[in-house]
Every structure is written in structure tokens, then in C-alpha cells.
JSON list of C-alpha atoms and ligand atoms in Angstrom, two decimals:
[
{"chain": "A", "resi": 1, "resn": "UNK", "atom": "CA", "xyz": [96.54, 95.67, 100.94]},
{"chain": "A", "resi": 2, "resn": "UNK", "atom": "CA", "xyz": [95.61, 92.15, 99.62]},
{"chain": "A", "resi": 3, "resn": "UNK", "atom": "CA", "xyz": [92.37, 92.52, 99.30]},
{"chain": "A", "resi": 4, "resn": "UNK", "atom": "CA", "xyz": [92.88, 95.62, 97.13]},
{"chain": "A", "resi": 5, "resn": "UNK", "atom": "CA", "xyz": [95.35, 93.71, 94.95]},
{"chain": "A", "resi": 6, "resn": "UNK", "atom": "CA", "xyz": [93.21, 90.91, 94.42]},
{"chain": "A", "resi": 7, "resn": "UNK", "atom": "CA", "xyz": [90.15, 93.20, 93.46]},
{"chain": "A", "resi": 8, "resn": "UNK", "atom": "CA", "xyz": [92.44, 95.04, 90.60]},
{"chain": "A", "resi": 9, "resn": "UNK", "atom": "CA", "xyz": [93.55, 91.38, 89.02]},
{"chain": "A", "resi": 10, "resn": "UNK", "atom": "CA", "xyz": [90.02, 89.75, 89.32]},
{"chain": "A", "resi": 11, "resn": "UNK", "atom": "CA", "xyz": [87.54, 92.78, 89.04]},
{"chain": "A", "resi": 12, "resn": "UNK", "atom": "CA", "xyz": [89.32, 95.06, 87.10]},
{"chain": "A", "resi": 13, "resn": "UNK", "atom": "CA", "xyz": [89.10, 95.29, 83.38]},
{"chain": "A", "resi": 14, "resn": "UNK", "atom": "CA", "xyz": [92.06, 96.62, 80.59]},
{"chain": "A", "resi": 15, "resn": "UNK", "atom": "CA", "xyz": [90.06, 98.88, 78.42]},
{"chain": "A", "resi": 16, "resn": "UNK", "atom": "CA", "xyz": [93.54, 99.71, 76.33]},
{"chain": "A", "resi": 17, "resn": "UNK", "atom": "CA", "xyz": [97.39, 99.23, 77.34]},
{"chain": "A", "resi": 18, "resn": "UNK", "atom": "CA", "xyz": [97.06, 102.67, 79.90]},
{"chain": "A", "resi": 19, "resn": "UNK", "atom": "CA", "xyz": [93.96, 102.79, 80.76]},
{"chain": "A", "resi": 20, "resn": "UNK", "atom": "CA", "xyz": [92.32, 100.04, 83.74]},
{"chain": "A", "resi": 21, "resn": "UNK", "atom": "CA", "xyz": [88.36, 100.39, 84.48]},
{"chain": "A", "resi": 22, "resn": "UNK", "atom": "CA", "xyz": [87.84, 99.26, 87.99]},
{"chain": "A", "resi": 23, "resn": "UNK", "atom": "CA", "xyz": [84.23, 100.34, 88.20]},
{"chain": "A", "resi": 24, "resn": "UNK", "atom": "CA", "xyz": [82.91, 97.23, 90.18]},
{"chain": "A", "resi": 25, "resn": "UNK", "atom": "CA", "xyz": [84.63, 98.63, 93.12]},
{"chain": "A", "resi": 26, "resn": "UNK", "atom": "CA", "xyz": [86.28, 101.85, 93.36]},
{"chain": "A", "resi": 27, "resn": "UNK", "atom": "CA", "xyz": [84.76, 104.43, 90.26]},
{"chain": "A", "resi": 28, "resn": "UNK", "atom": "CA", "xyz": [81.40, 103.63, 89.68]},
{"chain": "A", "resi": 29, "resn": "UNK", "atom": "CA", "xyz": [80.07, 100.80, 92.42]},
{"chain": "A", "resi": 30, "resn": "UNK", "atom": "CA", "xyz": [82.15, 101.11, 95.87]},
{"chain": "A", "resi": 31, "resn": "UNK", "atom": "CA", "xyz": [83.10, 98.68, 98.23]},
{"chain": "A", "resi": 32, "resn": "UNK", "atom": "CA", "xyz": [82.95, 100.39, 101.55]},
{"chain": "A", "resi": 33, "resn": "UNK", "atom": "CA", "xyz": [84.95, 97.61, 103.32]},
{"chain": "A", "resi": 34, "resn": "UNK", "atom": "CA", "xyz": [87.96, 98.20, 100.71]},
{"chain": "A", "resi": 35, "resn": "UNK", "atom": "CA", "xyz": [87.52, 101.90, 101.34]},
{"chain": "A", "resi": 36, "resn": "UNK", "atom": "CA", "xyz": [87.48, 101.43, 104.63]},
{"chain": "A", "resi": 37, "resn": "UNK", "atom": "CA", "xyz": [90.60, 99.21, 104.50]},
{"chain": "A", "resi": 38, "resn": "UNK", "atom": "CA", "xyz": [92.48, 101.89, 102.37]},
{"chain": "A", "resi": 39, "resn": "UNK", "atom": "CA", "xyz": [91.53, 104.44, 105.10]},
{"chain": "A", "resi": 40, "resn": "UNK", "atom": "CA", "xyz": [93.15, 102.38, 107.90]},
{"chain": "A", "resi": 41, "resn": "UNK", "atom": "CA", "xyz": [95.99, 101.74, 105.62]},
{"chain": "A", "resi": 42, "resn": "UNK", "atom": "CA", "xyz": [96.86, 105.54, 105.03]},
{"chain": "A", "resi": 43, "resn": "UNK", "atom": "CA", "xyz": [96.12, 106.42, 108.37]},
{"chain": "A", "resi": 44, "resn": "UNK", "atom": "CA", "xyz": [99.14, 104.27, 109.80]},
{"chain": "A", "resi": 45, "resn": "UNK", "atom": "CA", "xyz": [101.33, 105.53, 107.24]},
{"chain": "A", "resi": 46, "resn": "UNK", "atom": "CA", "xyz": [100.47, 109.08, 107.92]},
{"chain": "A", "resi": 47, "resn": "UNK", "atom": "CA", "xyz": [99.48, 109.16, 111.61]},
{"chain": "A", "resi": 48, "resn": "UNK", "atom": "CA", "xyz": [102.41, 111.15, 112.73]},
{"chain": "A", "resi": 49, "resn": "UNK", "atom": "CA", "xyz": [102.40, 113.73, 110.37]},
{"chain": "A", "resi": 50, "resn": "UNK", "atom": "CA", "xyz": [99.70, 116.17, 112.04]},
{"chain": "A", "resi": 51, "resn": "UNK", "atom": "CA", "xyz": [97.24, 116.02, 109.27]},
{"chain": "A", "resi": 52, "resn": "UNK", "atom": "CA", "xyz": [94.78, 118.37, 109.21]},
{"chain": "A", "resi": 53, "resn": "UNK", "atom": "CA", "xyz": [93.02, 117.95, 105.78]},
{"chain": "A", "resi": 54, "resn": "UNK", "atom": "CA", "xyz": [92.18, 115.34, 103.48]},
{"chain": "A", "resi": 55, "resn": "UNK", "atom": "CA", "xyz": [92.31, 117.04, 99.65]},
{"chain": "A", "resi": 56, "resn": "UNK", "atom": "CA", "xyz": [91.22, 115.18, 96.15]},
{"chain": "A", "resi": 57, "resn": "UNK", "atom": "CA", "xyz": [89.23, 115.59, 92.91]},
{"chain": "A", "resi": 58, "resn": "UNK", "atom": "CA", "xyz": [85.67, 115.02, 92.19]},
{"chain": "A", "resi": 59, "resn": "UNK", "atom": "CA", "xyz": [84.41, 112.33, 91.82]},
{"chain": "A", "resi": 60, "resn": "UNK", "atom": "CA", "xyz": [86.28, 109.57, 91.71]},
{"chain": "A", "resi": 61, "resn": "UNK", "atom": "CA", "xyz": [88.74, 110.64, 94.91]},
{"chain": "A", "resi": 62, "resn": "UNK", "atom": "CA", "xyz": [86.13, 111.38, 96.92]},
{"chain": "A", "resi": 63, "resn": "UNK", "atom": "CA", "xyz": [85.14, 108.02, 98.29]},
{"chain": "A", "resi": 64, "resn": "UNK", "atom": "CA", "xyz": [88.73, 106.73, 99.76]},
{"chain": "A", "resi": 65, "resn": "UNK", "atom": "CA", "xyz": [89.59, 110.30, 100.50]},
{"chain": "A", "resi": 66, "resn": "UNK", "atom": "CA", "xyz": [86.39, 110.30, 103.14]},
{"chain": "A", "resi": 67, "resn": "UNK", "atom": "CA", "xyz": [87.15, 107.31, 104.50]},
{"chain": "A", "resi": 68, "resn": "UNK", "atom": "CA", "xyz": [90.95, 108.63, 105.40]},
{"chain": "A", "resi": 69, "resn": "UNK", "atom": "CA", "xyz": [89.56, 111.16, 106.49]},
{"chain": "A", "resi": 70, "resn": "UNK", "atom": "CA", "xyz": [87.04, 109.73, 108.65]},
{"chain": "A", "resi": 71, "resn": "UNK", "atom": "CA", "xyz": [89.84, 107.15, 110.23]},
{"chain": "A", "resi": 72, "resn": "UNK", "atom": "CA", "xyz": [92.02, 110.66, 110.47]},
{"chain": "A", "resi": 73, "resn": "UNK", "atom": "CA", "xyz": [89.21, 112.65, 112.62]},
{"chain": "A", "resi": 74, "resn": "UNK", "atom": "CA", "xyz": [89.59, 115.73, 109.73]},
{"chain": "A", "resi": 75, "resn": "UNK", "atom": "CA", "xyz": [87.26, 116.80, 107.00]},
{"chain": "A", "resi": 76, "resn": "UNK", "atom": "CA", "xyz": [87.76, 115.84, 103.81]},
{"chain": "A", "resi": 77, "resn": "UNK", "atom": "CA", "xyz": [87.88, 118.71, 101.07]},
{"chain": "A", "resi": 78, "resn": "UNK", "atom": "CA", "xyz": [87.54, 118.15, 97.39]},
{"chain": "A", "resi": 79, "resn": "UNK", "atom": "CA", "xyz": [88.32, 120.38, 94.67]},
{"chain": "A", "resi": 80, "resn": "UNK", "atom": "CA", "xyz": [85.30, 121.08, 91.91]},
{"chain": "A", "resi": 81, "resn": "UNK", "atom": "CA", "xyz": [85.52, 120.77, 88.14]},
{"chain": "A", "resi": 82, "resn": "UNK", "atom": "CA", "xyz": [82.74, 123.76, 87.88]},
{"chain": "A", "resi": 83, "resn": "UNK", "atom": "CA", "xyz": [82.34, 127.24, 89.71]},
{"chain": "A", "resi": 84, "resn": "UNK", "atom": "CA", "xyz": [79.05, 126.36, 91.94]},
{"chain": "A", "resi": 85, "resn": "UNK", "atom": "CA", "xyz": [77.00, 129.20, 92.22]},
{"chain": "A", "resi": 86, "resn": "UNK", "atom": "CA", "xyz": [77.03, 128.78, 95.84]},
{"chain": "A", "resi": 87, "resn": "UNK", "atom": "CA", "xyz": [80.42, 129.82, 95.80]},
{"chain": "A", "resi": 88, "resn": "UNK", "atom": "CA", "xyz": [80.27, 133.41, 97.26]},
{"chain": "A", "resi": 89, "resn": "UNK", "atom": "CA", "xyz": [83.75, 133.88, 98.42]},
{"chain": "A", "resi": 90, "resn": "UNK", "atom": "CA", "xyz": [87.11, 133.84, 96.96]},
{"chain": "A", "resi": 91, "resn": "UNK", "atom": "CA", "xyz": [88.84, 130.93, 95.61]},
{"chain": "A", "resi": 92, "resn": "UNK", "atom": "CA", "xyz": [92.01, 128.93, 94.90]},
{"chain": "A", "resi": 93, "resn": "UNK", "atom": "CA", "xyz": [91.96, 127.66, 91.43]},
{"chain": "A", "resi": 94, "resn": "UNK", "atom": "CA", "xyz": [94.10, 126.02, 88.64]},
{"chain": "A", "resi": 95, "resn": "UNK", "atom": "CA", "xyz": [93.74, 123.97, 85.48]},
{"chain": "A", "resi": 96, "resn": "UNK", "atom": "CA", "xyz": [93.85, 120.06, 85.58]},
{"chain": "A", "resi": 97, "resn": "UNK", "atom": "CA", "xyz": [94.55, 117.68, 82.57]},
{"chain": "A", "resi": 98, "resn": "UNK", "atom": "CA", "xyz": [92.54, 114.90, 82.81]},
{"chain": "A", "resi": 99, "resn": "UNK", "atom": "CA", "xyz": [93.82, 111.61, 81.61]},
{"chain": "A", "resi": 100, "resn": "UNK", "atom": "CA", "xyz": [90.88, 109.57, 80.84]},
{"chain": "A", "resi": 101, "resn": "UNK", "atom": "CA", "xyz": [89.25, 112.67, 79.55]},
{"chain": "A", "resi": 102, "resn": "UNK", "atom": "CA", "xyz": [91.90, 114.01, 77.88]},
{"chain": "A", "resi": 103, "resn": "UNK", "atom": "CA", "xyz": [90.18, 117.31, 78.90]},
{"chain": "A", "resi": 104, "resn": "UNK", "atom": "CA", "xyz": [91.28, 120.11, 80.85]},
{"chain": "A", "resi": 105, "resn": "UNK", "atom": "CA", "xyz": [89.02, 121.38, 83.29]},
{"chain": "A", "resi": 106, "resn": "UNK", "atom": "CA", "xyz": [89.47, 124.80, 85.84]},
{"chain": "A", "resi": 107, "resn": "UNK", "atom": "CA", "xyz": [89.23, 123.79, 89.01]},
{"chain": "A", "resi": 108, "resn": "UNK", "atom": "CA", "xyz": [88.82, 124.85, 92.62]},
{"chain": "A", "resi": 109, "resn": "UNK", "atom": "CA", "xyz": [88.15, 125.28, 96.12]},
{"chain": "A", "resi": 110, "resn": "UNK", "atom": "CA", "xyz": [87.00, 127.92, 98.33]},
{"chain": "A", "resi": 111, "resn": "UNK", "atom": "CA", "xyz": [89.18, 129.86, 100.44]},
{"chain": "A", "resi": 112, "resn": "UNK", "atom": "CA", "xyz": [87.61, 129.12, 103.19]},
{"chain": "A", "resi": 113, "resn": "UNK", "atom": "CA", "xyz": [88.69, 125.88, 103.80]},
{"chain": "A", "resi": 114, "resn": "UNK", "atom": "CA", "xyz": [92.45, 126.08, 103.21]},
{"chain": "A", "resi": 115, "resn": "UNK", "atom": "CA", "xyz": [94.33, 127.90, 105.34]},
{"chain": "A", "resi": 116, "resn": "UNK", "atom": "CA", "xyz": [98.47, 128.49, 106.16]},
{"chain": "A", "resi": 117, "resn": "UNK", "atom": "CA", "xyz": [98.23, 126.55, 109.21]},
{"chain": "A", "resi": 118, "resn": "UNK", "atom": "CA", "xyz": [96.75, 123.02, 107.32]},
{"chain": "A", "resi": 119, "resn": "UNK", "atom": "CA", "xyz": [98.82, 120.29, 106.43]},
{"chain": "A", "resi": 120, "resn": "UNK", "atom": "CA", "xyz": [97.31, 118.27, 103.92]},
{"chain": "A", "resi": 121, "resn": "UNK", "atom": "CA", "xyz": [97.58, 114.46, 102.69]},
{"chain": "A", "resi": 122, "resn": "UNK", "atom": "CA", "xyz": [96.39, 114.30, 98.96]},
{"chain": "A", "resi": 123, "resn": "UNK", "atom": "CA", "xyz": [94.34, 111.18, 98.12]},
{"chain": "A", "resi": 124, "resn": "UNK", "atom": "CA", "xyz": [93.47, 110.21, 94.48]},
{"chain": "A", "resi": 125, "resn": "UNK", "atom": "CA", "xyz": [92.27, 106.57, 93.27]},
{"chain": "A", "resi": 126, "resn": "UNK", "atom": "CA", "xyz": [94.96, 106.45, 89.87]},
{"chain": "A", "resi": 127, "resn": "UNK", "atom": "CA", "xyz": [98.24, 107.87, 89.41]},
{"chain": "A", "resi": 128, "resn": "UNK", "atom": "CA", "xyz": [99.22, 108.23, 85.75]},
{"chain": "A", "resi": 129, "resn": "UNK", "atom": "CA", "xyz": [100.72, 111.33, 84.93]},
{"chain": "A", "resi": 130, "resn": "UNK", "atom": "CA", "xyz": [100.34, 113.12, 88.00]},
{"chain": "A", "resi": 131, "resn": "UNK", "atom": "CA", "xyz": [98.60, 116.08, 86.82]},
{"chain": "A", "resi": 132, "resn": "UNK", "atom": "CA", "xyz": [95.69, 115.53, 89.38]},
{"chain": "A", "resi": 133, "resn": "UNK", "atom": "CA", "xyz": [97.81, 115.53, 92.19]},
{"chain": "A", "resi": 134, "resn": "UNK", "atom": "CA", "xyz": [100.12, 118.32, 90.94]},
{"chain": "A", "resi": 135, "resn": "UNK", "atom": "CA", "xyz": [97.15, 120.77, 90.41]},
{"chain": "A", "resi": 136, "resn": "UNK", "atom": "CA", "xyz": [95.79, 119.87, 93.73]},
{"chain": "A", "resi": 137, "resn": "UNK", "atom": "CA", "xyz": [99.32, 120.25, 95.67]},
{"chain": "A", "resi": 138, "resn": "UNK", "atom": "CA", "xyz": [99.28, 123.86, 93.34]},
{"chain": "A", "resi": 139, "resn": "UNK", "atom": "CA", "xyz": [95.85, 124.46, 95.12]},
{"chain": "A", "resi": 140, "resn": "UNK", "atom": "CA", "xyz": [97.70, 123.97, 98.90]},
{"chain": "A", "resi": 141, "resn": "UNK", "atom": "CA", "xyz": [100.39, 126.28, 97.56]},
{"chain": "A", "resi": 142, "resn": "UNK", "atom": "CA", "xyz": [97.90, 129.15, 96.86]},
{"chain": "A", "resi": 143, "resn": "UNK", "atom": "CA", "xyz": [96.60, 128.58, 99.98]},
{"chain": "A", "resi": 144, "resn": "UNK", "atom": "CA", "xyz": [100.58, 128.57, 101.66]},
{"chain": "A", "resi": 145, "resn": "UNK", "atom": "CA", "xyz": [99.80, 125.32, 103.43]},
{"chain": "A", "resi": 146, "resn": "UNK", "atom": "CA", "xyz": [101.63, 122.06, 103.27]},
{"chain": "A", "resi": 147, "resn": "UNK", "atom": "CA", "xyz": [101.14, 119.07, 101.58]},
{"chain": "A", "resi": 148, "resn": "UNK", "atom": "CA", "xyz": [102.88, 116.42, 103.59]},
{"chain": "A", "resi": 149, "resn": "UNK", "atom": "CA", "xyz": [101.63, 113.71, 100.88]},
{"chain": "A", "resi": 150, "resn": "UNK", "atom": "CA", "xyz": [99.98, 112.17, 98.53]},
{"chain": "A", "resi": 151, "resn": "UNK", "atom": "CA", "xyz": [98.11, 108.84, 99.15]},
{"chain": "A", "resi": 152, "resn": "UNK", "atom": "CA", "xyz": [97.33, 106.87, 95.85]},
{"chain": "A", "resi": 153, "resn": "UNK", "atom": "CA", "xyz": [94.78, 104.00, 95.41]},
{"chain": "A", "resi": 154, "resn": "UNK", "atom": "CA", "xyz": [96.37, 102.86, 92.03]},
{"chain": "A", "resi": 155, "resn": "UNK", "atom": "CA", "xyz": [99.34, 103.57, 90.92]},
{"chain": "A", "resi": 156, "resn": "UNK", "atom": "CA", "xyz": [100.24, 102.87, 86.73]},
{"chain": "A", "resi": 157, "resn": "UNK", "atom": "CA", "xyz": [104.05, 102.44, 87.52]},
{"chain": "A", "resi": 158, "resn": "UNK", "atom": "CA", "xyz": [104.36, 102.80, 83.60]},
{"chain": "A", "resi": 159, "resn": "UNK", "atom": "CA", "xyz": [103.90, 106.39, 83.97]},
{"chain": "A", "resi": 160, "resn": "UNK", "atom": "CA", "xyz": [105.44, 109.19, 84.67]},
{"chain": "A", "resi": 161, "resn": "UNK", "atom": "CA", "xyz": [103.37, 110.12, 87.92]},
{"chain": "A", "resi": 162, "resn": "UNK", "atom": "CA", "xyz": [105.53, 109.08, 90.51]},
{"chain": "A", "resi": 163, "resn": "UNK", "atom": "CA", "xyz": [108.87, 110.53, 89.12]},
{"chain": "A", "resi": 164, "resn": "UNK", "atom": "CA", "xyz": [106.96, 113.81, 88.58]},
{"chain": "A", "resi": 165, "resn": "UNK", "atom": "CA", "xyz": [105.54, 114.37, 92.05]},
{"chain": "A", "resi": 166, "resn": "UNK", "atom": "CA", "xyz": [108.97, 113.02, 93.94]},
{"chain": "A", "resi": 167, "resn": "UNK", "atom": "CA", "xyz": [110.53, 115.82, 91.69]},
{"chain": "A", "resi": 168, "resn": "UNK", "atom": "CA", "xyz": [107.97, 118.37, 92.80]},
{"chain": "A", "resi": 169, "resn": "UNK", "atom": "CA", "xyz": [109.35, 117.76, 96.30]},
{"chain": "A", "resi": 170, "resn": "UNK", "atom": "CA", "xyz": [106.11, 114.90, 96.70]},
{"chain": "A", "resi": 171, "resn": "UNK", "atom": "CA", "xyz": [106.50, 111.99, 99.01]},
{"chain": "A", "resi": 172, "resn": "UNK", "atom": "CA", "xyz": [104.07, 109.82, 97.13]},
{"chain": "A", "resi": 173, "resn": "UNK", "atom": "CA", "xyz": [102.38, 106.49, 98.85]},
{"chain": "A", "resi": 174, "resn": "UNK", "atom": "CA", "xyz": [100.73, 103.98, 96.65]},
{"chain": "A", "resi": 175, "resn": "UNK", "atom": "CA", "xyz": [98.61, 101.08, 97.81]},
{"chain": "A", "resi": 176, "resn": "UNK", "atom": "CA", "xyz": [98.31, 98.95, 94.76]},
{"chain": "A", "resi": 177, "resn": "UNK", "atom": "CA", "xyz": [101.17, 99.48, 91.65]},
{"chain": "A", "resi": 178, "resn": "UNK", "atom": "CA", "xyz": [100.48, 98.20, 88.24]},
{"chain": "A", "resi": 179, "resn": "UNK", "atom": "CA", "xyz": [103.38, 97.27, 86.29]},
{"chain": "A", "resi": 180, "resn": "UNK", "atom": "CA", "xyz": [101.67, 96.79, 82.98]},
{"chain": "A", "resi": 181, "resn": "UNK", "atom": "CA", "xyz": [98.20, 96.42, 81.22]},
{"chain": "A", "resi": 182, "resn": "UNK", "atom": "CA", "xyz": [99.77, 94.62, 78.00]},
{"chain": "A", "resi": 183, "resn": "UNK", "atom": "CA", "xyz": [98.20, 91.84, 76.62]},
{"chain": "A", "resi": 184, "resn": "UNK", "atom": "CA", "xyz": [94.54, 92.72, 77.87]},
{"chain": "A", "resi": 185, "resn": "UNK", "atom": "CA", "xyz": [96.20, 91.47, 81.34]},
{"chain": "A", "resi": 186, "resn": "UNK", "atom": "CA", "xyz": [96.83, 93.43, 84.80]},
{"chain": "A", "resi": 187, "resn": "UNK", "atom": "CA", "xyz": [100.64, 92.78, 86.18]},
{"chain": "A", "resi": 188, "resn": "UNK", "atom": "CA", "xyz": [101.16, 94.32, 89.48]},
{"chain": "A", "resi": 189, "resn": "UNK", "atom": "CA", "xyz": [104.86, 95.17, 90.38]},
{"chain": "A", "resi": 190, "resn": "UNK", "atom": "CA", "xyz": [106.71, 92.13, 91.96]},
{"chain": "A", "resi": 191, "resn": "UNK", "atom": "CA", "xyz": [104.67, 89.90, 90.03]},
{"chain": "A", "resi": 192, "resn": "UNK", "atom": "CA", "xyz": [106.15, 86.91, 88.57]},
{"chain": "B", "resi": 201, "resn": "5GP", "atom": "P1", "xyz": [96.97, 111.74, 86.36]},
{"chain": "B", "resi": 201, "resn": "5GP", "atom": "O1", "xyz": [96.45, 113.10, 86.69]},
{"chain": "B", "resi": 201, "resn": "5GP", "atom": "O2", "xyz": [97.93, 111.19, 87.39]},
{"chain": "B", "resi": 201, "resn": "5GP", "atom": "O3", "xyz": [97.52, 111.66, 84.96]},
{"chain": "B", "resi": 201, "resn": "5GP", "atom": "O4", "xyz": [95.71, 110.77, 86.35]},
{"chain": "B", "resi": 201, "resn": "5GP", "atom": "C1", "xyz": [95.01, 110.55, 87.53]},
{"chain": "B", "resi": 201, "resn": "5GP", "atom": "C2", "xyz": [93.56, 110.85, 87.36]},
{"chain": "B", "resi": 201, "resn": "5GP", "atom": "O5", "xyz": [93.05, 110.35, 86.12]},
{"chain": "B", "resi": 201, "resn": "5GP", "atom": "C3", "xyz": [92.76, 110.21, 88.45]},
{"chain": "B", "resi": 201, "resn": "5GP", "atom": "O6", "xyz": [92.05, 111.22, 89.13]},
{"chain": "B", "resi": 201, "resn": "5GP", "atom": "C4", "xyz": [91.83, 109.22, 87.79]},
{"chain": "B", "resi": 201, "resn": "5GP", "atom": "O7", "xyz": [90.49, 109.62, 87.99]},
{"chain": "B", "resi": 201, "resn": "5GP", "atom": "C5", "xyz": [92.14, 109.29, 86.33]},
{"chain": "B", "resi": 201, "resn": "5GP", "atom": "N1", "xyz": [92.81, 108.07, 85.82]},
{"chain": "B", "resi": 201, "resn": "5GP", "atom": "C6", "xyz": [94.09, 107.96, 85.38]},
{"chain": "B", "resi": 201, "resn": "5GP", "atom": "N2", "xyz": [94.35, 106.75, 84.91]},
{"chain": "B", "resi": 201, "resn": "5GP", "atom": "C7", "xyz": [93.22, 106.03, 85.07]},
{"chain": "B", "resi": 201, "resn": "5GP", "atom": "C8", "xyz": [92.87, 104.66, 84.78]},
{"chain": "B", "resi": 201, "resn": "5GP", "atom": "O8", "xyz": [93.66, 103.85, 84.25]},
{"chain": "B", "resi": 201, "resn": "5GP", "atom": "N3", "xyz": [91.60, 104.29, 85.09]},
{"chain": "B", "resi": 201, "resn": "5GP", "atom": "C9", "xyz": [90.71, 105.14, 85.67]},
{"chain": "B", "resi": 201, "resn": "5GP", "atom": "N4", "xyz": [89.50, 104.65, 85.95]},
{"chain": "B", "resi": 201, "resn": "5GP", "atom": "N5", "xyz": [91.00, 106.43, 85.96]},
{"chain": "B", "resi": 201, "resn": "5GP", "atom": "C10", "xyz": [92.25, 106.87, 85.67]}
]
């Protein structure tokens, strides 16, 4: 994923030494050709695993998640920070800490579309602490499918994500990993 990397060194901007804004491409304004990328890039990594669901959070997951999906053939499913009113049936729900927010929000997904017999690939764009993805792979429990994944755009290798989901039993794919945002600089892993 060059392209990727060199987007998060030359577009993306150290707001403080955890948190990186990369709203030129991914959060705010999307490149569809680096979604697009990302969705061929999960899709080899994942292609034997029977996927039938693509899973994230509003908002920010849901633009690589529907390109994996798309490349996948499955729909993608997202969960929602606020009970819609349109939501008639029952539904899966739990609480997520956000990060950035440093908020918690209840969230959820209908019934519906979960079922036992769905294996699911997680997509997110950041990894920090993992909460996200924890809370959504607590939503495929409730729902007593699998989650054979979790597909990350950016991973902060600073935090504790990672080490969290692999002890939750979480095989955990990242396509870009930051090693540090000190110094108002972006160093990816391996970097010199
Ligand atoms: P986690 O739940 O792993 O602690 O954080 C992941 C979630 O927080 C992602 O859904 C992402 O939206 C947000 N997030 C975490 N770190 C960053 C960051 O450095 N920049 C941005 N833009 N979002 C982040």
C-alpha cells in the first residue's frame, strides 16, 4: 500500500502526539482510488475466508468498508451512534468509547442483518485503543456470528489496539502502521 503510505506522510497532519488528522483523504474529503486500492488490498488478504459481511462504525469506516465490500460481492453493514426511528425491530447494541471524542456513545445494528450463519471482516480507518473494533466484534457476538477479522486503514502502533484485539482472540490486518507522531512528524514502522 504505497500510495496509502505516502498520503499519511505528505497529506496527513499531527494535531497532538496521538492524534493524526488525515481529512484530505480518508475522514472528511475521500480519495476513491485509495479506497478502492484498500478494497483490493483486503480482499486478497481475506478472499479465502468465506466472508459474508463487511461491519464498521459511522462515519468515518464507512467509505473503505464499502469499497471491501464492493470488491468482496457482500453488503456492507455499519453500526449507528443513534437509535433511528426507522428502526422497528430488535437490535444488537453496546457502548463504544470514542477516542477522538473521548465520548461514549450506544450503539447498534438491527437484527436483521446479522445472523449465526455470517462471518464478518471488521473494517475501521484508525486503530488506537481498539474500543471500536471490540464493541463491533461484541455486536457479531450478540448476533453468534463470527468475526474472522479486522481490517485497519491506520494503525497507531503506539497503542494498545493491536495487543487488545489479538488478546480478544482478533486476527488484526493493518495497511498503514504509524510508529510515532512526536515532534509534529509522522514515522511509519520500518522507517529509518
Ligand atoms: P479506538 O477505538 O481503536 O481507540 O479508535 C479508533 C476509532 O477512533 C476510529 O473509528 C477512528 O474514527 C478514531 N480515531 C482513533 N485515532 C484517530 C486518529 O489519530 N485520527 C483520526 N482521525 N481518528 C482516530
Amino acid at each position: 500500500m504505497n500510495l496509502l503510505q505516502e498520503k499519511v506522510k505528505e497529506d496527513g497532519v499531527v494535531i497532538d502526539e496521538k492524534i493524526l488528522k488525515v481529512d484530505g483523504f480518508l475522514n472528511h474529503q475521500i480519495d476513491a482510488d485509495l479506497m478502492w486500492e484498500i478494497g483490493q488490498t483486503f480482499y486478497q488478504q481475506f478472499k479465502d475466508e468465506e466472508i459474508t459481511k463487511i461491519l464498521t462504525i459511522e462515519a468515518s469506516g464507512i467509505a473503505p468498508a464499502i469499497m471491501v465490500a464492493k470488491r468482496f460481492g457482500v453488503p456492507c453493514l455499519f453500526a449507528k451512534k443513534a437509535k433511528p426511528s426507522t428502526l422497528t425491530q430488535g437490535a444488537y447494541s453496546t457502548d463504544i468509547h470514542s477516542f477522538t471524542k473521548n465520548k461514549t456513545s450506544h450503539v447498534m445494528i438491527s437484527e436483521e442483518f446479522l445472523n449465526a450463519n455470517d462471518r464478518v471482516l471488521i473494517i475501521d480507518d484508525f486503530l488506537a485503543n481498539g474500543d471500536a473494533s471490540l464493541g463491533l466484534n461484541e455486536l457479531v457476538q450478540q448476533a453468534n456470528a463470527t468475526t474472522v477479522g479486522v481490517g485497519i486503514v491506520i494503525e497507531k502502533a503506539f497503542q494498545a489496539g493491536r495487543q487488545k484485539l489479538n488478546e480478544a482472540g482478533l486476527k488484526v490486518s493493518s495497511l498503514c502502521e504509524v510508529a510515532s507522531l512526536a515532534g509534529n512528524k509522522v514515522t511509519l514502522v520500518g522507517e529509518a
